[in-house]
Structures are given as C-alpha cells and as structure tokens.
mmCIF file of C-alpha atoms in Angstrom:
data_model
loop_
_atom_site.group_PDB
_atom_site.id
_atom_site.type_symbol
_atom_site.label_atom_id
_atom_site.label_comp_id
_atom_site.label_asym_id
_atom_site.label_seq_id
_atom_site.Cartn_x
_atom_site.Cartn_y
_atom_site.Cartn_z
ATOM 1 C CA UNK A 4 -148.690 -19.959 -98.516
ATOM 2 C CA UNK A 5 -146.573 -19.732 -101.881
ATOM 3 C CA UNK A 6 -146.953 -22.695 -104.352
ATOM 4 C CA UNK A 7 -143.699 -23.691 -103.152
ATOM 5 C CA UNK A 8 -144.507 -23.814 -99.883
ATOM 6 C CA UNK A 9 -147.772 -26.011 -100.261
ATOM 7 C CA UNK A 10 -145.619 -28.466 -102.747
ATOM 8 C CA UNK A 11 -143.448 -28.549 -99.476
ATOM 9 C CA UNK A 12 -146.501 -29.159 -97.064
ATOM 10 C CA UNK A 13 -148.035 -31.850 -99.452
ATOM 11 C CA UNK A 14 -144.620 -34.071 -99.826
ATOM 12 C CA UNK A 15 -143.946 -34.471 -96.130
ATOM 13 C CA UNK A 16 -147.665 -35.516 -95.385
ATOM 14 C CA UNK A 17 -147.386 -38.079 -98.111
ATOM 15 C CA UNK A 18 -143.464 -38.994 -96.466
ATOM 16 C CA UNK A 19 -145.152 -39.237 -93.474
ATOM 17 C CA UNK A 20 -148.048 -41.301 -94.685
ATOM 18 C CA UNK A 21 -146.037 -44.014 -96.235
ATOM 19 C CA UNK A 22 -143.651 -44.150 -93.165
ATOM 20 C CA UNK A 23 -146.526 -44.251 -90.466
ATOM 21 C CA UNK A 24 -148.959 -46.003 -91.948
ATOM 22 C CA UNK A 25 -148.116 -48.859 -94.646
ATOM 23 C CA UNK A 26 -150.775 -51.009 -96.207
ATOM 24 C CA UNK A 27 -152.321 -53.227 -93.052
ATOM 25 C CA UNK A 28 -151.803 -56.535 -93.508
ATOM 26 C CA UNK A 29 -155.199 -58.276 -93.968
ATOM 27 C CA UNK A 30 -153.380 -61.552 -91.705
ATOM 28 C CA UNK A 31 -153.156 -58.881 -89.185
ATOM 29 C CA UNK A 32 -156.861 -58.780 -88.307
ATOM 30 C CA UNK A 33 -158.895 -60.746 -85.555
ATOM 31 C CA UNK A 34 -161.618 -61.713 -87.823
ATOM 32 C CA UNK A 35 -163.419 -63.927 -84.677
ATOM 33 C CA UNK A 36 -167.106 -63.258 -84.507
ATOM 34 C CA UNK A 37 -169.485 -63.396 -81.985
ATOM 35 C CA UNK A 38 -172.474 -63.597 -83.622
ATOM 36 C CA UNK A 39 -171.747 -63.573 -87.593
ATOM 37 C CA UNK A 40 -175.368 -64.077 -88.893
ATOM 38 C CA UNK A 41 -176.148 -60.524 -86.198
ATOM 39 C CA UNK A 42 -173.235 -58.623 -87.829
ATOM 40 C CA UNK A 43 -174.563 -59.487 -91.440
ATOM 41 C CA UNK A 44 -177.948 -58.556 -90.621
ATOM 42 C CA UNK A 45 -177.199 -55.276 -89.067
ATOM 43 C CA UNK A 46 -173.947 -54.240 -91.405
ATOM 44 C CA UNK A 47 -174.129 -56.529 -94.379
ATOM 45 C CA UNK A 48 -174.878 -53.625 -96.678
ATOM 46 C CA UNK A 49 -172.550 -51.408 -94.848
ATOM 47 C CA UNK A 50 -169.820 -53.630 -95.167
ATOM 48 C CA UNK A 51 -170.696 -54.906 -99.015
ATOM 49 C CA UNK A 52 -170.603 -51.450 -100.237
ATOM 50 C CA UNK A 53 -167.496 -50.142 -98.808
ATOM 51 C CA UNK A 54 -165.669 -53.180 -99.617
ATOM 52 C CA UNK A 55 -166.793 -52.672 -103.279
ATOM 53 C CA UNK A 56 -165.844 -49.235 -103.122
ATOM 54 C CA UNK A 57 -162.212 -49.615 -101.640
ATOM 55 C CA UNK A 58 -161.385 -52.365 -104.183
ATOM 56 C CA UNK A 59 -162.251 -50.163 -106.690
ATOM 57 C CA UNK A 60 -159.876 -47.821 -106.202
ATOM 58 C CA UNK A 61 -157.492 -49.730 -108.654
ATOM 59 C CA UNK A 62 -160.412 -48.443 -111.433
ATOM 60 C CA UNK A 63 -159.766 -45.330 -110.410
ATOM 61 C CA UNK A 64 -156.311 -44.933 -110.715
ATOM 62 C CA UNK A 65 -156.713 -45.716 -114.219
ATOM 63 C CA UNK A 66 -159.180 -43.079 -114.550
ATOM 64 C CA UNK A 67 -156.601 -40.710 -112.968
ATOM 65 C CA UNK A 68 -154.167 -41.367 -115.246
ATOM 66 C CA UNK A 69 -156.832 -40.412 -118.147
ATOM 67 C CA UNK A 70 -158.042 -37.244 -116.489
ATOM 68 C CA UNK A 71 -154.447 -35.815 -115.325
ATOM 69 C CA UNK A 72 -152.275 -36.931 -118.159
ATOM 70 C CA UNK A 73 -149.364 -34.826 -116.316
ATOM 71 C CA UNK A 74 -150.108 -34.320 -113.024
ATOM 72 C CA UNK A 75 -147.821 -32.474 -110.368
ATOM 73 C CA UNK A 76 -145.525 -35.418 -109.658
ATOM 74 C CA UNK A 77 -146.846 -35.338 -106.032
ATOM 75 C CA UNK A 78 -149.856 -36.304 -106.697
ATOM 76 C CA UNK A 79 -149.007 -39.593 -108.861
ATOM 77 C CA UNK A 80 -146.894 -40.333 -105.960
ATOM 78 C CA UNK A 81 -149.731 -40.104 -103.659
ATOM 79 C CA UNK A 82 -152.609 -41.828 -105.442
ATOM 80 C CA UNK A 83 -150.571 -44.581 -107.083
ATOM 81 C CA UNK A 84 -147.669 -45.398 -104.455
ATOM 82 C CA UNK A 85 -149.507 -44.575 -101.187
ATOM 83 C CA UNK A 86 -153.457 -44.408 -101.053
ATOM 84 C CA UNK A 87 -153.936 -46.775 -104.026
ATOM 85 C CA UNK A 88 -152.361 -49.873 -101.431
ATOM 86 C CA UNK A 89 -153.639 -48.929 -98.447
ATOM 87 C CA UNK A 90 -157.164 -48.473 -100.119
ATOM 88 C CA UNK A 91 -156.576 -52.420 -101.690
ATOM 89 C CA UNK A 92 -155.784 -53.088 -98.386
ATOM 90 C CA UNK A 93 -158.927 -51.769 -96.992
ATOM 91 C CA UNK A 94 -161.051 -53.395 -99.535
ATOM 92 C CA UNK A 95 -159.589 -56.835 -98.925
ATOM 93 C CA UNK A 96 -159.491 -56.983 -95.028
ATOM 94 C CA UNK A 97 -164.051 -55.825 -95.527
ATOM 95 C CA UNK A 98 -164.125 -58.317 -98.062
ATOM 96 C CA UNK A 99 -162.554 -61.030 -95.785
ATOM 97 C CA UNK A 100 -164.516 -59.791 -93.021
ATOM 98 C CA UNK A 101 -168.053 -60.183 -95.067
ATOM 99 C CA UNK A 102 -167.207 -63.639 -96.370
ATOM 100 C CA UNK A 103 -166.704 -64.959 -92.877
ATOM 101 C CA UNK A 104 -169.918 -63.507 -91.886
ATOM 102 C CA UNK A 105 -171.530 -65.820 -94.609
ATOM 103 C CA UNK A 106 -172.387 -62.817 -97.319
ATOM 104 C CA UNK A 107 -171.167 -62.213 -100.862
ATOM 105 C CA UNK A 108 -168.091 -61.703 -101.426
ATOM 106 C CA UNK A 109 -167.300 -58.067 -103.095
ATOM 107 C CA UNK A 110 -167.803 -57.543 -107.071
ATOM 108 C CA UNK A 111 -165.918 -54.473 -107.933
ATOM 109 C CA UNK A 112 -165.966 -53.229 -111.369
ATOM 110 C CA UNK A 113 -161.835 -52.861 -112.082
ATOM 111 C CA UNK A 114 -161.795 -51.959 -115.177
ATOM 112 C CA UNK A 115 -164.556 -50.032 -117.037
ATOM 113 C CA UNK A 116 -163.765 -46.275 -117.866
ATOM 114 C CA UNK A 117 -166.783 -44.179 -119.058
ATOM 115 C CA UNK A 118 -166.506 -42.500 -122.593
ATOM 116 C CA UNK A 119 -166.717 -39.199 -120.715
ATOM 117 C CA UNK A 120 -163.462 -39.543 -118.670
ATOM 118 C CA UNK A 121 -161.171 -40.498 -122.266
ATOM 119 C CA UNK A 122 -162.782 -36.994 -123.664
ATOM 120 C CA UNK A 123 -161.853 -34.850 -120.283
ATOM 121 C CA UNK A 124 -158.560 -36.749 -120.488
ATOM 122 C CA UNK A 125 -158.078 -36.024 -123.987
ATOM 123 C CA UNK A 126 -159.218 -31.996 -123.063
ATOM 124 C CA UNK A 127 -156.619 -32.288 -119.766
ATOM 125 C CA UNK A 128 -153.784 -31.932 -122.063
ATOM 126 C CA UNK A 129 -154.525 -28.258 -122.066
ATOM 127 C CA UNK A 130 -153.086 -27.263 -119.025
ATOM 128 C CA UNK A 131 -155.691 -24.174 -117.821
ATOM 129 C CA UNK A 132 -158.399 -27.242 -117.775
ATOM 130 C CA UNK A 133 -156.221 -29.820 -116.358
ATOM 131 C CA UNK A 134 -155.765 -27.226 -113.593
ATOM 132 C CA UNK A 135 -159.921 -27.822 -113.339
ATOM 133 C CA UNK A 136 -159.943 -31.571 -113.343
ATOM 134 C CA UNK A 137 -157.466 -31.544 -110.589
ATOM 135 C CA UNK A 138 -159.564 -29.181 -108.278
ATOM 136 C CA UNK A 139 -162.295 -31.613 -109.156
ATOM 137 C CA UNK A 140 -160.435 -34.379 -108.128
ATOM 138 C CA UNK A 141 -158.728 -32.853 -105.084
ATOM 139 C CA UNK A 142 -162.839 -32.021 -104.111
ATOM 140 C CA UNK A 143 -163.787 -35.708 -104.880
ATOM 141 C CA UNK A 144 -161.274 -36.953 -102.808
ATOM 142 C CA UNK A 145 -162.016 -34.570 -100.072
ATOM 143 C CA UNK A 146 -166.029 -35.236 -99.831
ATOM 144 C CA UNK A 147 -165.185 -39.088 -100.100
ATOM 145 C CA UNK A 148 -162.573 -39.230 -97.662
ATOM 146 C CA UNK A 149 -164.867 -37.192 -95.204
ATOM 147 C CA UNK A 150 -167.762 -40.221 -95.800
ATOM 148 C CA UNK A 151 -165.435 -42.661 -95.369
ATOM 149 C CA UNK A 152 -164.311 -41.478 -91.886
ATOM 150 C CA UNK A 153 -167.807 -40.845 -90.381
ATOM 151 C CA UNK A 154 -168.994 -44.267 -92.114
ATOM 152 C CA UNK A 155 -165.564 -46.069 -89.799
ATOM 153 C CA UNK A 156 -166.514 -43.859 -87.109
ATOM 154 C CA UNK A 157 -170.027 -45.203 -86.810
ATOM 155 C CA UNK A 158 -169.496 -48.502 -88.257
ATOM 156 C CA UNK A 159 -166.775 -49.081 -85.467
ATOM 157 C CA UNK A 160 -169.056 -47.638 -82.638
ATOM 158 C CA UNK A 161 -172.126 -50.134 -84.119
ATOM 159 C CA UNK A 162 -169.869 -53.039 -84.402
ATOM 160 C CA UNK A 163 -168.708 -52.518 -80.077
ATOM 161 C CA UNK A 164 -172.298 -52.467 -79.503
ATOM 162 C CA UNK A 165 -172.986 -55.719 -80.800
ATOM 163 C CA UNK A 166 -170.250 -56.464 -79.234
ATOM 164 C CA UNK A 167 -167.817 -57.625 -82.092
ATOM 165 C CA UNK A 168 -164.582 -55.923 -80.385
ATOM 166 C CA UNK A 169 -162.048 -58.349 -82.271
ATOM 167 C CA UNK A 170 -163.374 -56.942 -85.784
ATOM 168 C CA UNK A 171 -164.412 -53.546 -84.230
ATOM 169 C CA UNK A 172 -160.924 -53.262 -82.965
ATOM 170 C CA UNK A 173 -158.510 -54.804 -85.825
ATOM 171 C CA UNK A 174 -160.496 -54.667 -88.934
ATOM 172 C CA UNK A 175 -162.023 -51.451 -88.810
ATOM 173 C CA UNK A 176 -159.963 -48.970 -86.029
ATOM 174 C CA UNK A 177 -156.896 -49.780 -88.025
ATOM 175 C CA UNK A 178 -158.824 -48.757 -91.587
ATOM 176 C CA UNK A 179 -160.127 -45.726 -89.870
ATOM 177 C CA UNK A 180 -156.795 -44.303 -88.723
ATOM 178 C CA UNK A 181 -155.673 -44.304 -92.670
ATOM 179 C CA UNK A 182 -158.339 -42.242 -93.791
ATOM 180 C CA UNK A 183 -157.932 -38.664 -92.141
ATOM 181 C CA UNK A 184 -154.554 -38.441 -93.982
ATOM 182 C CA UNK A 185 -156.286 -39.295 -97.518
ATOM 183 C CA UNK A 186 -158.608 -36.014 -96.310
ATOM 184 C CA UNK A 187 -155.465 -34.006 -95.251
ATOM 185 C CA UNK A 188 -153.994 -34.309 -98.380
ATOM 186 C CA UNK A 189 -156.862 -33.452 -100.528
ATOM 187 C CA UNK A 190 -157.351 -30.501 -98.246
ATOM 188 C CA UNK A 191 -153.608 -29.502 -98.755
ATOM 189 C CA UNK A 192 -153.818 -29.868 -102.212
ATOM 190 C CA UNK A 193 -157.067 -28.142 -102.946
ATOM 191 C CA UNK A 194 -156.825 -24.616 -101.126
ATOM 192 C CA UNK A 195 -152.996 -24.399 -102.616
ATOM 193 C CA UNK A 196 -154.384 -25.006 -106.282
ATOM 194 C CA UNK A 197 -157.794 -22.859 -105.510
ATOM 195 C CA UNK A 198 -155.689 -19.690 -104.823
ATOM 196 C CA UNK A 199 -153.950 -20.068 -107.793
ATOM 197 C CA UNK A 200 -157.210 -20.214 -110.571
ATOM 198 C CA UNK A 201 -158.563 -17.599 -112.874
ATOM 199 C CA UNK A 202 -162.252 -16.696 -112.306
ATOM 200 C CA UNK A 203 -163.471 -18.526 -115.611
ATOM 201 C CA UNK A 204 -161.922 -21.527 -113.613
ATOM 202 C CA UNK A 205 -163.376 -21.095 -110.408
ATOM 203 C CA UNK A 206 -166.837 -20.542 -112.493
ATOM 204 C CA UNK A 207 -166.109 -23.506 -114.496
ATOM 205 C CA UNK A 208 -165.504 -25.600 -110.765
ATOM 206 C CA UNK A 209 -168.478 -24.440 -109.459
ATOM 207 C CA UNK A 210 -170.711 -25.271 -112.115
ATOM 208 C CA UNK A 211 -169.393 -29.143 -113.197
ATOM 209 C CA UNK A 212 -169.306 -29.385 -109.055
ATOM 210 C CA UNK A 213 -172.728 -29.090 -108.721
ATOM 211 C CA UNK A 214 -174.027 -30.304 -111.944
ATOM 212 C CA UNK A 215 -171.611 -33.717 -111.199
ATOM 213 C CA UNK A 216 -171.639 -34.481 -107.788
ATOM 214 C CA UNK A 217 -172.400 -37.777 -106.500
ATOM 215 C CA UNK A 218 -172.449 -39.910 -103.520
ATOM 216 C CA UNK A 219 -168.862 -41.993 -103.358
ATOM 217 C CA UNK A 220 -168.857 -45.238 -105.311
ATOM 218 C CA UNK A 221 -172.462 -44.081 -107.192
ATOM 219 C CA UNK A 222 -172.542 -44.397 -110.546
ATOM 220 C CA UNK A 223 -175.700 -46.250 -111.150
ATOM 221 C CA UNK A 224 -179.499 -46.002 -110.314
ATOM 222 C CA UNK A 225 -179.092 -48.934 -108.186
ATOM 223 C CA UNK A 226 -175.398 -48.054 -106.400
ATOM 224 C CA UNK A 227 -177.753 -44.611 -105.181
ATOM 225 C CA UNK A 228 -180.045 -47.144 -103.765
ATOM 226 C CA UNK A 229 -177.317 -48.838 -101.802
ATOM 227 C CA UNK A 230 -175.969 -45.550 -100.610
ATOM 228 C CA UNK A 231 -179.452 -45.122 -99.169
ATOM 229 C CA UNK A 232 -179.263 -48.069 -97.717
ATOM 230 C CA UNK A 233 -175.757 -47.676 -95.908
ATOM 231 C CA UNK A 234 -176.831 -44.054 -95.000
ATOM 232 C CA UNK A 235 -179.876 -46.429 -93.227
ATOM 233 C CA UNK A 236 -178.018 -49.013 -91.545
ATOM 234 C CA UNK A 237 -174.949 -46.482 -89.948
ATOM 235 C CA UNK A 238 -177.828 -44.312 -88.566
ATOM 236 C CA UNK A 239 -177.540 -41.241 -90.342
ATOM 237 C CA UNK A 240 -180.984 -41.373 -91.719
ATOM 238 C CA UNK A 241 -182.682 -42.205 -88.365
ATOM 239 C CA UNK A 242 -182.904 -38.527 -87.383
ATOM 240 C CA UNK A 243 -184.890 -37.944 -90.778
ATOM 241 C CA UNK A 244 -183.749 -34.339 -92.528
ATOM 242 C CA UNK A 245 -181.643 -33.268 -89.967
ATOM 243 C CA UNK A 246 -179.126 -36.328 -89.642
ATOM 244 C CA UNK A 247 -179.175 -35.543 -93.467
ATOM 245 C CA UNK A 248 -178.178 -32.506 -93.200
ATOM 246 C CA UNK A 249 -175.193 -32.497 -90.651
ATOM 247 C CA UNK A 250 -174.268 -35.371 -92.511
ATOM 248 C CA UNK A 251 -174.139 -32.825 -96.257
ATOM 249 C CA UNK A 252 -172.015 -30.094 -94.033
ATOM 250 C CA UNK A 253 -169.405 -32.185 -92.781
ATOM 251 C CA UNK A 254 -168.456 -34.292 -96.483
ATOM 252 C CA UNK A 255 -169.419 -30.670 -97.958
ATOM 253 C CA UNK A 256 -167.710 -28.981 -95.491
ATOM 254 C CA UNK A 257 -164.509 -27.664 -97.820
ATOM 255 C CA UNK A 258 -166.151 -26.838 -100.780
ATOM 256 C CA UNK A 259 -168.438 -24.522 -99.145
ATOM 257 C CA UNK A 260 -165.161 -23.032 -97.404
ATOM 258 C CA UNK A 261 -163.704 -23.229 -100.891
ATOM 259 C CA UNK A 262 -166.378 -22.672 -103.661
ATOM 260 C CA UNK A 263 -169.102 -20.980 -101.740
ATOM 261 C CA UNK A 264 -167.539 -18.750 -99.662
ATOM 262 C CA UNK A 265 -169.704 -15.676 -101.045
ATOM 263 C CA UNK A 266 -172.882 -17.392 -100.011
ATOM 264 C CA UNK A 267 -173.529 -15.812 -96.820
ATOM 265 C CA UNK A 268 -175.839 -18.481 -94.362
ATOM 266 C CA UNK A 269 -175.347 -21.422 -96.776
ATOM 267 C CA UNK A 270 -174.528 -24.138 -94.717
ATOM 268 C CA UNK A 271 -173.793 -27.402 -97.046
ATOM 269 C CA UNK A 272 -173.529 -26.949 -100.891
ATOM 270 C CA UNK A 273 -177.072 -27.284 -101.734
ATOM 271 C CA UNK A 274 -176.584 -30.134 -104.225
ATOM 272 C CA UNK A 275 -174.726 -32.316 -101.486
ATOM 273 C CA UNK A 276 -177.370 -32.385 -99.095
ATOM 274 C CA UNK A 277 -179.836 -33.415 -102.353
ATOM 275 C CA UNK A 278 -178.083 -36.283 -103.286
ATOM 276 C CA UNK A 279 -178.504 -37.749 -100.241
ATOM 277 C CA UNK A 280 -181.919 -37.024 -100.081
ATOM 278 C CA UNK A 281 -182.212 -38.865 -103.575
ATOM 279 C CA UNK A 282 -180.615 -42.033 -101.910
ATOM 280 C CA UNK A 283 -182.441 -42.304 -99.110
ATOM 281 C CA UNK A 284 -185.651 -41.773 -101.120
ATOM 282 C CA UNK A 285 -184.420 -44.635 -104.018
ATOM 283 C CA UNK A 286 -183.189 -46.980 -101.040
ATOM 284 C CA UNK A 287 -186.736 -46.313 -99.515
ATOM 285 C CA UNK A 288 -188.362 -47.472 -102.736
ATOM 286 C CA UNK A 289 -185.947 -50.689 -102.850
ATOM 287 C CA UNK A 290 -186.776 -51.634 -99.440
ATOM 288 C CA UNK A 291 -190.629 -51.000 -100.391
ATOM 289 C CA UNK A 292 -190.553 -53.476 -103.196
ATOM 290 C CA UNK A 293 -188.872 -56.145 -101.374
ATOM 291 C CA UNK A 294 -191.422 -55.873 -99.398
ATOM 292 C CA UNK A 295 -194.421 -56.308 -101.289
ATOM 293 C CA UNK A 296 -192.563 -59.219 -103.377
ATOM 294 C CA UNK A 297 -192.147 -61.106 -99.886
ATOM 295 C CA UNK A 298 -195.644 -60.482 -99.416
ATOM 296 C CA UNK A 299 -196.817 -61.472 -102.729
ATOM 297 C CA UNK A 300 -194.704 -64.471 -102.870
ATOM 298 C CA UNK A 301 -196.387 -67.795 -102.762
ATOM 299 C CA UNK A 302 -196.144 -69.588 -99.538
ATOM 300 C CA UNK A 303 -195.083 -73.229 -99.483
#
C-alpha cells in the first residue's frame, strides 16, 4: 500500500473511532458489588495498576509532544483528540471502581518527563530520526495495547467468576471494546512507516527496541514488581514459563512480524519474553518479604 493509501486507511479508523466509540461515561457504569472486600483481594493490584496506568496517559501526551515535535497530523489527531479521552475515561471509571471496593485510590504521576525524552525531542527535529521515534512509538503503542486487551480479557472473565457481572459487564466489557482500535491503529501506522525506512533506521529500531523495552506503565524497580504482580493475579504466571511465553508472542507479536522477520524459528522478540521474566521474579521477591515481615512482626 502507497503512503497515500495508508494515510487514507489510518484517518477513517480514527473517523470511525471517534464516531463509534466516544469516551464512556464513568455515570454509565453499574459499580454494585457483590462481595467488595473478595474483588479487592483477588484484583486489587490488577485494578490499582491499570488505573494508574490509564490516568497516565495525560503524561504521556506531553511526552509525545516532546518526542514528535511535528508529527504526521494524523497522529496528533489520534493520541490527543481520540485515545487520550477515552484512556482518561478508562482510568477514572478503575479508579471509581477500586475506591468503592475500599482500596487506594490511583496516584498517577501527570507530569514528570525524564531528561532523556527533552534530548530525543530535541534530536526529533531531524526528520530521518523523528521517522525512528515514531516507529518506536507506533511499537509501544502496539505491545501496550496488546497487554491491555488480554489483561480486560482475563480481568473480565475473573471478575464473572466471582460473580461481579454489574462491574464485569459495564466497567470493564465497555473498556475492553476501546482497546483493539488503539492496537489497529498502531498496527496501521507501523507497517506503512516500516516500509518506508532506510536500513541504518531499521538497525537503529532494532537495537533501541531491544535495549529499551519495558513492560507498560514500568519505569521503576518497584512498578516491575507490580507488573509481576498483575501478571500473578490475571493468571498468566500460573502456568510458570510457558504462560510467559504465549503471553511475550502475542504483545510481541508485530515486532517480530516487523523487526525480526529474518530470524527464522524466533517466536517472541527475545527481550519481551525477559522482561516478564524479570517481573515475575522482582514481584516474587516482594511477595517474599512481605512475608517474612508478617512473620517477624510482633504479635499483640
């Protein structure tokens, strides 16, 4: 497909987007519980982390506008008039959710922007590495999006079983049907700029991609941990190395298409799959700790 063509492709998905699905009102939702204190116990972390994330989706529009000082027009349309609400809206209907089941409410960090982003912003006004940072972006948005549907998909499915339909079914349903257009368009966007890259780029791609890659909303020691943990309480660690592992090929899944198409057999980008293996071993160690410190704690 010409460049023309996938300009074409990318403004009717994001037409269609904003006429299908508008930001979901959070007075829309059926927040009646069951069993709160059951739903905290078995999703608190779940529902604490993605609510952090989503909110902080305001952060990282201004990080956007630092890394792609003059992006495709598209694209600011996208990230700042379509996914930017509906991910505030996402944010603030788990955030509602987890306050009524008696935990914290969400602490996202909204404005903080890393040294490292003002220098790639500053280097993004050349346009042959701006054309990088947005197939690192379109990537990022890609692997995240693909989380975020399989974390919905099995946080919807764990929330019937308890048997929390109201939430299951107008909290979280309506949040999941948002995100497989977020992927599309990252998808779109990425194979239309890939074809389009000089080798040095591609090279370049590949080696910040797996030198920078990072589980979505992990920027800290401690944010890895809590990845571990949600990885732990959806299930996807319960089958050990192999949940793992289909969980790396299917957020990986594009960039392997993409990037590693010349490696014959590989089946997830290599430094997907160990990321999660480092959050699953640092949320090991957290739960570890808490549980000698109960232990050692003085009884009344």
């Amino acid at each position: 497909m010409t460049d023309r063509g996938h300009s074409r492709r990318l403004a009717e998905h994001v037409e269609r987007m904003a006429d299908e699905h508008p930001p979901i009102p959070v007075d829309s939702a059926d927040f009646s519980m069951a069993r709160p204190r059951v739903l905290a116990e078995r999703f608190g972390p779940v529902l604490t982390y993605m609510s952090r994330v989503e909110l902080e989706v305001e952060r990282n529009v201004l990080e956007l506008n630092l890394l792609l000082p003059d992006p495709p027009p598209i694209d600011r349309h996208f990230y700042a008039d379509v996914w930017l609400p509906q991910e505030i809206h996402h944010g603030l209907l788990l955030d509602r959710l987890q306050s009524l089941a008696g935990l914290p409410p969400a602490t996202p960090d909204l404005t903080h922007v890393s040294f490292s982003f003002r220098v790639l912003g500053a280097l993004g006004r050349l346009n042959a590495v701006q054309d990088v940072t947005r197939m690192m972006y379109y990537l990022t948005g890609a692997a995240t999006e693909r989380s975020a549907i399989i974390a919905y998909n099995r946080l919807q499915l764990g929330l019937m079983d308890l048997g929390e339909r109201a939430v299951a079914s107008t909290v979280v349903a309506p949040i999941k049907r948002q995100e497989p257009g977020h992927f599309a368009y990252y998808k779109i966007a990425a194979e239309g700029l890939w074809s389009e890259l000089a080798q040095w780029q591609k090279w370049l791609v590949r080696t910040l991609r797996r030198q920078t890659f990072e589980p979505v909303g992990a920027y800290t020691k401690q944010q890895w941990a809590e990845f571990g943990d949600v990885m732990h309480h959806l299930g996807i660690t319960s089958d050990g190395e192999r949940g793992m592992t289909r969980y790396a090929e299917q957020i990986g899944r594009l960039e392997l298409e993409l990037l590693w198409a010349q490696r014959q057999g590989l089946r997830a980008p290599t430094y997907v799959l160990d990321s999660l293996r480092v959050a699953a071993r640092l949320a090991a160690g957290d739960h570890h700790q808490q549980t000698v410190a109960r232990l050692q704690a003085p009884t009344a």
